[in-house]
Coordinates of C-alpha atoms in Angstrom, one line a residue:
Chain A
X1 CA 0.0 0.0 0.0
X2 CA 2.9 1.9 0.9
X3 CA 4.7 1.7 -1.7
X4 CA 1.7 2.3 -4.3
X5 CA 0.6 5.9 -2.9
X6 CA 4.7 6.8 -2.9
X7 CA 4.3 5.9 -6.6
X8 CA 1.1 7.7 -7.4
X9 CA 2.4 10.7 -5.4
X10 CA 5.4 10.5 -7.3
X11 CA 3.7 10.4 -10.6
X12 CA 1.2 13.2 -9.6
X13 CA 3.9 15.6 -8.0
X14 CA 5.8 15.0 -11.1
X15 CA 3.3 15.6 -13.7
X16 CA 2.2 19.1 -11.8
X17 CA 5.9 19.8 -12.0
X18 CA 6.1 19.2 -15.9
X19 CA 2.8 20.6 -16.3
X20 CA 4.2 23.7 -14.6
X21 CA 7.3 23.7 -17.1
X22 CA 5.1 23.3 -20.1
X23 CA 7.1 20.2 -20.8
X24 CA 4.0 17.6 -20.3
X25 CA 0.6 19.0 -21.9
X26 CA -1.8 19.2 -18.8
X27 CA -4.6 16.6 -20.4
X28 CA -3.6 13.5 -18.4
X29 CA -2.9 13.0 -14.6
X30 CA -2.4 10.0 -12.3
X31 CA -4.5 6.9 -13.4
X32 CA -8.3 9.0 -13.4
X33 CA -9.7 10.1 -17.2
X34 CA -9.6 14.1 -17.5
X35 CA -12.2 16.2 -17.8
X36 CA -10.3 17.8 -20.7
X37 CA -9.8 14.5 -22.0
X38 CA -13.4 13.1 -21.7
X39 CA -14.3 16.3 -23.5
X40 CA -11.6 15.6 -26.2
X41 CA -12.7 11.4 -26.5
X42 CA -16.3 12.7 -27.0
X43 CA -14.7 15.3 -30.4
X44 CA -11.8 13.3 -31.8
X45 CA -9.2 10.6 -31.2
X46 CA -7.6 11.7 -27.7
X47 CA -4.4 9.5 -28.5
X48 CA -3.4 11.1 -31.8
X49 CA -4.8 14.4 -30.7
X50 CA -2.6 14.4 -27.4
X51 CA 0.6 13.0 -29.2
X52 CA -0.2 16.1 -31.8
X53 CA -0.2 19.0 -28.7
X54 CA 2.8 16.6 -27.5
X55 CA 4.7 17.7 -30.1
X56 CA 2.8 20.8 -31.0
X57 CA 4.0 22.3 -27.3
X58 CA 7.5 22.3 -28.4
X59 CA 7.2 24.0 -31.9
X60 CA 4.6 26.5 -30.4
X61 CA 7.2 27.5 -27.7
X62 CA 10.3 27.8 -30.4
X63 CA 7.8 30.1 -32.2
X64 CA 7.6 32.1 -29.3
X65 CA 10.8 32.8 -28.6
X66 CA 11.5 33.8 -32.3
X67 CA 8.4 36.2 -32.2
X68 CA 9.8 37.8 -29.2
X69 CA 8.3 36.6 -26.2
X70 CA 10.8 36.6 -22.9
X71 CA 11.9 32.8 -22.9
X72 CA 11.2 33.0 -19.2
X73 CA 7.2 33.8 -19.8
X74 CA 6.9 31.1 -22.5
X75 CA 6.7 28.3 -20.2
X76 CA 3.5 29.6 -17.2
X77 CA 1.8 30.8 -21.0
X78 CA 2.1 27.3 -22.8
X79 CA 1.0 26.0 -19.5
X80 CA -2.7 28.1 -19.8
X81 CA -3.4 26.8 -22.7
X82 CA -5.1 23.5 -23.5
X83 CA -4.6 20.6 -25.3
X84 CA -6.7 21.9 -28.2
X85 CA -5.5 25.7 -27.8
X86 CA -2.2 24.4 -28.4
X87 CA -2.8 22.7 -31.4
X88 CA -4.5 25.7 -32.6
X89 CA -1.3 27.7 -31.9
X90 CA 0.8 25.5 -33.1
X91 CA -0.6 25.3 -36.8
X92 CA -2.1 29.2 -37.1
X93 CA 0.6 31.3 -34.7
X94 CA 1.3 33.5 -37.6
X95 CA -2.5 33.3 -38.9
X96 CA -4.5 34.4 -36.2
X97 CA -5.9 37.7 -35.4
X98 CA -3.4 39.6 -33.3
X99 CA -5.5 43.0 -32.0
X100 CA -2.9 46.0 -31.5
X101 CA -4.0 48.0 -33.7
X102 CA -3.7 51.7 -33.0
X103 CA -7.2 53.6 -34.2
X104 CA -5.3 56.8 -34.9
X105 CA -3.1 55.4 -37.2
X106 CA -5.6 53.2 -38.7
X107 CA -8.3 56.1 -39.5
X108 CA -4.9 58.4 -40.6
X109 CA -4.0 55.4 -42.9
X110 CA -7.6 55.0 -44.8
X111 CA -7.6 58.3 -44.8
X112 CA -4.4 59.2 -46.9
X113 CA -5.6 56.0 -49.2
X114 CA -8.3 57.7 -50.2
X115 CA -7.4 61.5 -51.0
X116 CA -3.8 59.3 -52.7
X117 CA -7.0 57.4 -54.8
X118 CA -9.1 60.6 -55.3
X119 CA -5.7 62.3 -56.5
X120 CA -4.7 59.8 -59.2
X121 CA -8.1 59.7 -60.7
X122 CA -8.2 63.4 -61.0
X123 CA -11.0 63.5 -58.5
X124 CA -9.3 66.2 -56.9
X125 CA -6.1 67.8 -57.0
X126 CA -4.2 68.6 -53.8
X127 CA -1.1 67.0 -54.0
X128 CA 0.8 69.4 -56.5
X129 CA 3.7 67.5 -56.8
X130 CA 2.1 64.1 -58.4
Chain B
X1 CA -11.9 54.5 -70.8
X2 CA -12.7 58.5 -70.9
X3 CA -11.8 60.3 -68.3
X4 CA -15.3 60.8 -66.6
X5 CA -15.1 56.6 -66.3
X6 CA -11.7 57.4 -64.5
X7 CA -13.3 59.9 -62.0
X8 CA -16.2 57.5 -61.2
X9 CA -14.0 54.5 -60.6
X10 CA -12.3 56.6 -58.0
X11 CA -15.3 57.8 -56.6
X12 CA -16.3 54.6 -55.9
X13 CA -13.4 52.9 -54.4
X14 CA -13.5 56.4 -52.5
X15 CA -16.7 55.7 -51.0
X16 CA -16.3 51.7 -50.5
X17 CA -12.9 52.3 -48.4
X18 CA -14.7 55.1 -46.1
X19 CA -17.8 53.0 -46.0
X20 CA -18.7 49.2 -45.7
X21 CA -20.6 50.7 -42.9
X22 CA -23.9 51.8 -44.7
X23 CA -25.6 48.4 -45.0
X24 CA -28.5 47.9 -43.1
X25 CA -28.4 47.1 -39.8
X26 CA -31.0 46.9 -37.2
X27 CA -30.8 49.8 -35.0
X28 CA -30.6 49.3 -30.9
X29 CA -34.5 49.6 -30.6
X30 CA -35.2 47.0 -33.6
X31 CA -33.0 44.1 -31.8
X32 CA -34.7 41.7 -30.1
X33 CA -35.2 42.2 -26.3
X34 CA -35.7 46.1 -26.9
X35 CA -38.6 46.2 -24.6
X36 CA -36.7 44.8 -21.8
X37 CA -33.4 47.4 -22.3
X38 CA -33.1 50.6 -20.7
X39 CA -33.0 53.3 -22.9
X40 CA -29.0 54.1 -21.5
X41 CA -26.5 51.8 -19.9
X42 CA -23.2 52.9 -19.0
X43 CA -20.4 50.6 -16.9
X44 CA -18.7 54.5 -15.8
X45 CA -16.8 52.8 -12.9
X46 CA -15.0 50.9 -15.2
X47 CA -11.4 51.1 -15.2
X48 CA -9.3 53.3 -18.2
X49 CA -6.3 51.7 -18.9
X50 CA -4.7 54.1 -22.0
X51 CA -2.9 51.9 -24.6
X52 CA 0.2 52.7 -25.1
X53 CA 1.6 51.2 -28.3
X54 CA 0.2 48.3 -29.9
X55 CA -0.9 47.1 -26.2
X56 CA -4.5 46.9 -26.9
X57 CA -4.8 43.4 -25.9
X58 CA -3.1 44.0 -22.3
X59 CA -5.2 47.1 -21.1
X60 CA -8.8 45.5 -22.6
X61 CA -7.8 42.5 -20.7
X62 CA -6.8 44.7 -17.1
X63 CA -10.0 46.2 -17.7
X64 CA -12.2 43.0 -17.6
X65 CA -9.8 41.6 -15.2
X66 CA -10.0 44.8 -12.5
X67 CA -14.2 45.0 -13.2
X68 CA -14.1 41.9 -11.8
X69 CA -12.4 41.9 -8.6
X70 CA -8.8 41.6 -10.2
X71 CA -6.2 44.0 -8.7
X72 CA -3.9 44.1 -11.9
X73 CA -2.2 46.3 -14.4
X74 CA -1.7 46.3 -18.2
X75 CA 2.1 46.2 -18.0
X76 CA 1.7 42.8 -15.7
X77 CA -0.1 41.5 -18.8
X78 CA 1.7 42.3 -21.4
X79 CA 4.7 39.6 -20.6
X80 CA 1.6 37.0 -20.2
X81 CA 0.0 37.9 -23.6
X82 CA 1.7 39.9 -25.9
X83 CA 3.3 38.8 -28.9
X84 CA 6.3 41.3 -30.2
X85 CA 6.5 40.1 -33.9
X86 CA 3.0 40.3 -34.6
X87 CA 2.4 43.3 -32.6
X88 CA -0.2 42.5 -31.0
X89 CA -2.3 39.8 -28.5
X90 CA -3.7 36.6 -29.8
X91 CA -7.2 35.5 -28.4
X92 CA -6.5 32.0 -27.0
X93 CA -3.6 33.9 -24.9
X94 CA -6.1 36.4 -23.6
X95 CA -8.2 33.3 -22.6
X96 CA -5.2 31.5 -21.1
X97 CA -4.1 34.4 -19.1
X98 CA -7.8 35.1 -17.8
X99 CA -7.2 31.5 -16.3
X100 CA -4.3 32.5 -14.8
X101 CA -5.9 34.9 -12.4
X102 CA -8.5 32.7 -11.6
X103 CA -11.1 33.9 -14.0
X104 CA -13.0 31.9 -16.3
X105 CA -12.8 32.8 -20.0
X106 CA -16.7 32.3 -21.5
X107 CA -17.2 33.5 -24.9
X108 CA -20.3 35.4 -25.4
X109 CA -23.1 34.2 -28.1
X110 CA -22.3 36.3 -31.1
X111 CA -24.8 38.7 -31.0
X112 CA -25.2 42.2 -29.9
X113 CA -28.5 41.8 -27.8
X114 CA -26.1 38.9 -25.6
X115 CA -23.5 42.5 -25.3
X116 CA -25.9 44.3 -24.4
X117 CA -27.6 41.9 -21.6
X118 CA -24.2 41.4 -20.2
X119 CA -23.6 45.3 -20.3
X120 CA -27.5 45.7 -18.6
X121 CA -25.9 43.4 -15.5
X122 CA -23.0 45.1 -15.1
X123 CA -20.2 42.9 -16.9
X124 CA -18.3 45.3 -19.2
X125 CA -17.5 43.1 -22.5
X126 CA -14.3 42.8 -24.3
X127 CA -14.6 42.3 -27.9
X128 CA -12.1 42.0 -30.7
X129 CA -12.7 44.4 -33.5
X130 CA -11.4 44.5 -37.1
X131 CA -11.1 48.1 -37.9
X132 CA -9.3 47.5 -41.5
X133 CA -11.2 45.5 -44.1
X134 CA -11.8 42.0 -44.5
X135 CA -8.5 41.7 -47.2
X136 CA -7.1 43.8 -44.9
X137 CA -7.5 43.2 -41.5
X138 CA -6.2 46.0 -38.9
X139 CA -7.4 43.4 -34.8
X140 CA -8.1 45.8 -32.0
X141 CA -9.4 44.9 -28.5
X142 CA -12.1 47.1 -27.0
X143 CA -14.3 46.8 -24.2
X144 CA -18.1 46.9 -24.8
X145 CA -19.5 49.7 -21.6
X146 CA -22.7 51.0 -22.3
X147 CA -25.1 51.7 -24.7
X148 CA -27.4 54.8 -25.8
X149 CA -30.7 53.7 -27.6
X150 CA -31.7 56.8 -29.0
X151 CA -28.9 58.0 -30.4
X152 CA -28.1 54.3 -31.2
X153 CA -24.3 54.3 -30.1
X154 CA -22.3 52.1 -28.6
X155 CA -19.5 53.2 -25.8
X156 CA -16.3 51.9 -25.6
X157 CA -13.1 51.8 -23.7
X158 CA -11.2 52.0 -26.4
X159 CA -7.3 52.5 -27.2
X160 CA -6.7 56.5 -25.8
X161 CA -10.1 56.8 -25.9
X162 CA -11.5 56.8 -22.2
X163 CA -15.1 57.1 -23.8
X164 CA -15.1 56.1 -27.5
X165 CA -18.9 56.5 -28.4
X166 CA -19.2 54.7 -32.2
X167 CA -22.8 54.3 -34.2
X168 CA -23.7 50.7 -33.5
X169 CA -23.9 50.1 -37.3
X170 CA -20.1 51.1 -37.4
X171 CA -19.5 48.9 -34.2
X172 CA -21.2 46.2 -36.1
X173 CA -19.2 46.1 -38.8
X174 CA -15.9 46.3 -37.4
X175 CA -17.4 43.3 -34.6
X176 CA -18.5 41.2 -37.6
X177 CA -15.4 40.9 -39.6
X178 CA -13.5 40.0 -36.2
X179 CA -16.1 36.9 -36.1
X180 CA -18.5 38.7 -33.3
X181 CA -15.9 37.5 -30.6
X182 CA -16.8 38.7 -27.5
X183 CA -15.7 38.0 -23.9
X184 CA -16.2 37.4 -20.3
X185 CA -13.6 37.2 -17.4
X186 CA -16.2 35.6 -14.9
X187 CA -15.7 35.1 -10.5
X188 CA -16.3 31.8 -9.8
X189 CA -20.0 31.5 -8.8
X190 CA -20.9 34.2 -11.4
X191 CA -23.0 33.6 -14.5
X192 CA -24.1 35.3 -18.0
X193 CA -27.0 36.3 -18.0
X194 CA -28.2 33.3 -20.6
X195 CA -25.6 30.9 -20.0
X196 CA -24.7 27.9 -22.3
X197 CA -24.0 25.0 -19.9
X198 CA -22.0 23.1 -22.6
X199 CA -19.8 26.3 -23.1
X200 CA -19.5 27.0 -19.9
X201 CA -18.7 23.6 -18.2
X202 CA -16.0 23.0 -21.0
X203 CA -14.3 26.8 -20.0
X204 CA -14.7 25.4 -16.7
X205 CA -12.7 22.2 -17.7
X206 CA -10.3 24.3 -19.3
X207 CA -9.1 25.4 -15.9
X208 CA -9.3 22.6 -14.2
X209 CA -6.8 21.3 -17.0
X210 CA -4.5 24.0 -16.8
X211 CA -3.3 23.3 -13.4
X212 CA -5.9 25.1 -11.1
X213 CA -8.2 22.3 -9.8
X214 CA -8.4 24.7 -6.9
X215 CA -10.2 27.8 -8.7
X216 CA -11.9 24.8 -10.8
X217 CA -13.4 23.5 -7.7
X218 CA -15.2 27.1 -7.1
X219 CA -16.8 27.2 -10.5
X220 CA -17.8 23.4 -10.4
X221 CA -19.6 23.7 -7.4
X222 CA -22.3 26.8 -8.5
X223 CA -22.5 25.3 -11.6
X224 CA -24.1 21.9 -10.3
X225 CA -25.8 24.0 -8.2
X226 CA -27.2 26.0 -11.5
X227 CA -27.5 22.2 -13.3
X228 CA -28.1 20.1 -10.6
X229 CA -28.5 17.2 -13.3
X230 CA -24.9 17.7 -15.1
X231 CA -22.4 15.2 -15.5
X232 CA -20.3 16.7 -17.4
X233 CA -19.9 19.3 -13.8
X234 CA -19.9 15.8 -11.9
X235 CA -16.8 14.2 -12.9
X236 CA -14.9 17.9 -13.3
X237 CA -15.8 18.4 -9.6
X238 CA -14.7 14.9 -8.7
X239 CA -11.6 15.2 -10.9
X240 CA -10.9 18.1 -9.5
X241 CA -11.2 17.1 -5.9
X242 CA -9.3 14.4 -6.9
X243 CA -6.1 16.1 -8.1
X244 CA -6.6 18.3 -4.6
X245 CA -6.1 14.7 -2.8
X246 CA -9.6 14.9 -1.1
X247 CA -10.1 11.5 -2.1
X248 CA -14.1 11.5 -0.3
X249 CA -15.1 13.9 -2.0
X250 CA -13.7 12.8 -5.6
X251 CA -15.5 10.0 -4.7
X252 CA -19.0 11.5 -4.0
X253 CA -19.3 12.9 -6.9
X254 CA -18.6 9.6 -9.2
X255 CA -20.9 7.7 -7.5
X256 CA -23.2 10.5 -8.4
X257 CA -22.8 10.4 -12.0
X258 CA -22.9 6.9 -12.0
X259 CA -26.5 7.2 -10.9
X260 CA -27.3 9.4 -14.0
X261 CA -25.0 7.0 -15.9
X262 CA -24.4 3.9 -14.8
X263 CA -22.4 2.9 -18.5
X264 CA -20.3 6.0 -18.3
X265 CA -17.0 4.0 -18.1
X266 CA -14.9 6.7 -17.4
X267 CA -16.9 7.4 -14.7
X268 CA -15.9 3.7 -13.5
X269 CA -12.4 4.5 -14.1
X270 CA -11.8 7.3 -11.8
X271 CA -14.2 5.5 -9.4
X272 CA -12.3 2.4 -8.9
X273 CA -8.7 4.8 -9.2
X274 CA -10.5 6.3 -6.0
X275 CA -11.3 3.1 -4.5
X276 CA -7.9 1.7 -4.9
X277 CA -5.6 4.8 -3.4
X278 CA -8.0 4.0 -0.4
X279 CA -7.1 0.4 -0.2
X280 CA -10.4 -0.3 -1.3
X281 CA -9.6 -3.5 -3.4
X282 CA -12.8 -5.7 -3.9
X283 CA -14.9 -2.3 -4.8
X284 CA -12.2 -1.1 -7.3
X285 CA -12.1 -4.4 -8.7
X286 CA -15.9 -4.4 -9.3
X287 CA -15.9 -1.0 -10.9
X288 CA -13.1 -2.4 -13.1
X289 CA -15.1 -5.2 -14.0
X290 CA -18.3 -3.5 -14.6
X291 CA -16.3 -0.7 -17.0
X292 CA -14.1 -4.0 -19.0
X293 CA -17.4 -5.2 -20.0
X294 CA -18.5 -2.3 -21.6
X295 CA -15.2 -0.3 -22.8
X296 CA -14.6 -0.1 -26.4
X297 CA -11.6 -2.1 -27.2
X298 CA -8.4 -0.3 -27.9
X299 CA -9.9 3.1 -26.0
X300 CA -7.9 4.9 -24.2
X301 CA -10.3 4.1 -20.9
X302 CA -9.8 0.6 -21.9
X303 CA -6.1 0.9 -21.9
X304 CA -6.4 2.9 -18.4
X305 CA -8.7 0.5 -16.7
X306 CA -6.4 -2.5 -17.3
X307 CA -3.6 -0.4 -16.0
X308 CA -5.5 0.3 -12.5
X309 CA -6.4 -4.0 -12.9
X310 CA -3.0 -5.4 -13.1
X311 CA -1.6 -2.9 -10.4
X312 CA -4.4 -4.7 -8.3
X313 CA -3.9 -7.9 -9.2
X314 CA 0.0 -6.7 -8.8
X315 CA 0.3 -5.0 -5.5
X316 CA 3.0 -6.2 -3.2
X317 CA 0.9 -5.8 -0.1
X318 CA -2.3 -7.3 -0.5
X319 CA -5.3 -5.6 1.0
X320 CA -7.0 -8.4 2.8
X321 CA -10.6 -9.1 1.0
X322 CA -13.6 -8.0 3.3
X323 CA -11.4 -4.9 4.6
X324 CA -14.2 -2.5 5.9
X325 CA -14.8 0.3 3.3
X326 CA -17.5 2.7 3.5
X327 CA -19.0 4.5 0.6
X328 CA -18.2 8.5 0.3
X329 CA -21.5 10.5 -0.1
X330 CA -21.1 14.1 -0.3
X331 CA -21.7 14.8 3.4
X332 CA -19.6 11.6 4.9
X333 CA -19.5 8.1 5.0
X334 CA -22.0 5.5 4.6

């Protein structure tokens, strides 16, 4: 009995210790099914789909590091994330919306466009030097 | 082409660029649930974080994050979400990081009378904007704080703006090309006004699978409260008590779902995991058993379940058969 809680302890302090590095994805713990993972077995093949965040953890946190973020965040934000949420990452890092955008900029941008579309087509004429 | 063709073409890219906004959309009083709305909301107490550079997704999140009880700043955020390359803050990190302070995440049904429920009870929304075009896409965060129905405006905390007040068509537009994504950062025990219990158990999961059984035991516990008949809240309340080593109430709670669903063999599998750290051996066997005859073959639970049999079958130190082991219920033992 002894020697079976020592090893399930072991196994559980260990696995909140990866999880906490980001090294082991957070969708399996000790020998009880996830919640995560009963979600995931009722969507899609939990094996291939944990081996693919498995895997998709590593790439996602290279990508990280070589879009800028501090390599000592990277591991508590990987560790956030789910299973699935990595995946997602992992295939659209450079896809997905990113919201920064400044409004100023943005309205003094569309602006300019349109006088610069007004101008070549004779429109109106108010930059004299094209 | 003449000339006059030139000028027209212009013209109309002119007008197209300035404005996708002048399709028809329903005005404030025409959406659904306009007899119930008060003719002006506005959140004023809410927090204004100014955005400095390309931080938009850092003070929208502070600003959900403080309107609910969060004592944080922008700046702490921005090493949790921001992404320097793509200069700015992707969703799923803004969810992540919501769990990290102990919030749940729940994405809001994509439509504005949801907002402006939300914004009617108090919960400031953020949403993610597309102020470019569709070809062109320029993401903002904003956060969704009141409403004006006869002027038809929306207000926003919004970049520099403190109290950005946009024509809901425009709003609409900019909301509709960013996928109407809006978002909660809930307390545990708090609700949306018409909450989807699928959507809301899974964000719930979420949590519990990012390493904070703790916070996911305080939005479990509401929430089967709220669906007393959910199984799904079940087993993520007994998992979660489980991974917090309170091994009677982990138990409780399968034995409750088991009730509802006596086939559910993942249910059986955390039960008799349960039953075995106690030294329970006969029960876990039994709940082994029961699941084996059932489980698909080559599934995952099936794998797991012979694991937990041949560690019984195994064990160096024999529990003797007959050892008294009462059943958990949620208030003690039986």
């Amino acid at each position: 009995m002894y020697q079976f809680f020592v090893r399930r302890l072991l196994v559980g302090v260990l696995s909140l210790s990866l999880m906490g590095t980001g090294i082991l994805p957070a969708v399996s713990y000790a020998g009880i099914i996830g919640t995560q993972s009963m979600i995931e077995m009722e969507q899609a093949d939990t094996d291939r789909a944990r081996v693919e965040s498995f895997i998709g953890q590593d790439n996602v946190r290279d990508q990280m590091i070589s879009m800028g973020v501090d390599p000592a965040e990277v591991s508590a934000r990987l560790a956030a994330l789910t299973g699935e949420e990595l995946r997602m990452l992992n295939q659209h890092i450079d896809g997905l919306p990113a919201g920064g955008g400044s409004t100023v900029l943005v309205v003094i941008g569309i602006v300019f466009l349109v006088l610069l579309i007004l101008e070549f087509t004779g429109v109106i004429d108010i930059f004299k030097k094209i | 082409m003449t000339d006059l063709h030139v000028r027209q073409c212009g013209l109309t890219v002119a007008v197209l660029l300035l404005a996708g906004c002048s399709s028809n959309r329903p005005a404030l009083d025409a959406l659904p649930g306009a007899a119930d709305r008060p003719p002006v909301v506005e959140l004023a107490d809410t927090p204004f974080f100014p955005q400095d550079a390309y931080q938009c997704g850092p003070a929208a999140l502070a600003t959900t994050l403080v309107s609910s009880g969060i004592t944080v700043t922008p700046d702490e955020l921005t090493g949790k979400v921001y992404l320097p390359k793509r200069q700015g803050s992707l969703q799923l990190e803004l969810v992540a990081a919501s769990r990290r302070y102990q919030r749940l995440p729940y994405r809001l049904q994509p439509e504005l009378p949801a907002l402006l429920a939300e914004l009617q009870a108090g919960r400031p929304v953020l949403v993610l904007q597309n102020l470019g075009l569709a070809s062109y896409p320029i993401w903002h965060y904003a956060v969704l704080i009141g409403f004006d129905v006869t002027d038809n405006t929306l207000v926003l905390r919004s970049g520099e703006h403190e109290r950005l007040v946009m024509k809901t068509g425009k709003f609409m537009r900019s909301w509709e090309l960013a996928d109407n994504w809006a978002l909660l950062t809930l307390r545990p025990g708090e609700f949306p006004v018409d909450p989807d219990e699928s959507r809301y158990l899974q964000a719930v999961a979420a949590l519990e699978s990012t390493g904070k059984p703790g916070s996911a035991i305080a939005f479990y516990k509401p929430a089967l409260e709220r669906w007393p008949n959910s199984t799904l809240a079940m087993f993520g309340l007994g998992n979660s008590y489980y991974l917090q080593g309170e091994l009677q109430q982990a138990e409780a709670q399968y034995r409750r779902m088991l009730a509802i669903q006596p086939a559910n063999t993942a249910a059986h599998n955390n039960l008799a995991q349960v039953l075995a750290d106690r030294g329970c051996s006969d029960a876990a066997f039994a709940e082994v058993e029961a699941a084996l005859a059932i489980a698909k073959p080559g599934s995952s639970i099936r794998n797991s379940l012979l694991e937990i049999r041949s560690w019984l079958i195994n064990r160096p130190t024999a529990v003797k058969p007959g050892t008294n082991c009462p059943v958990a219920t949620e208030f003690g033992w039986r």
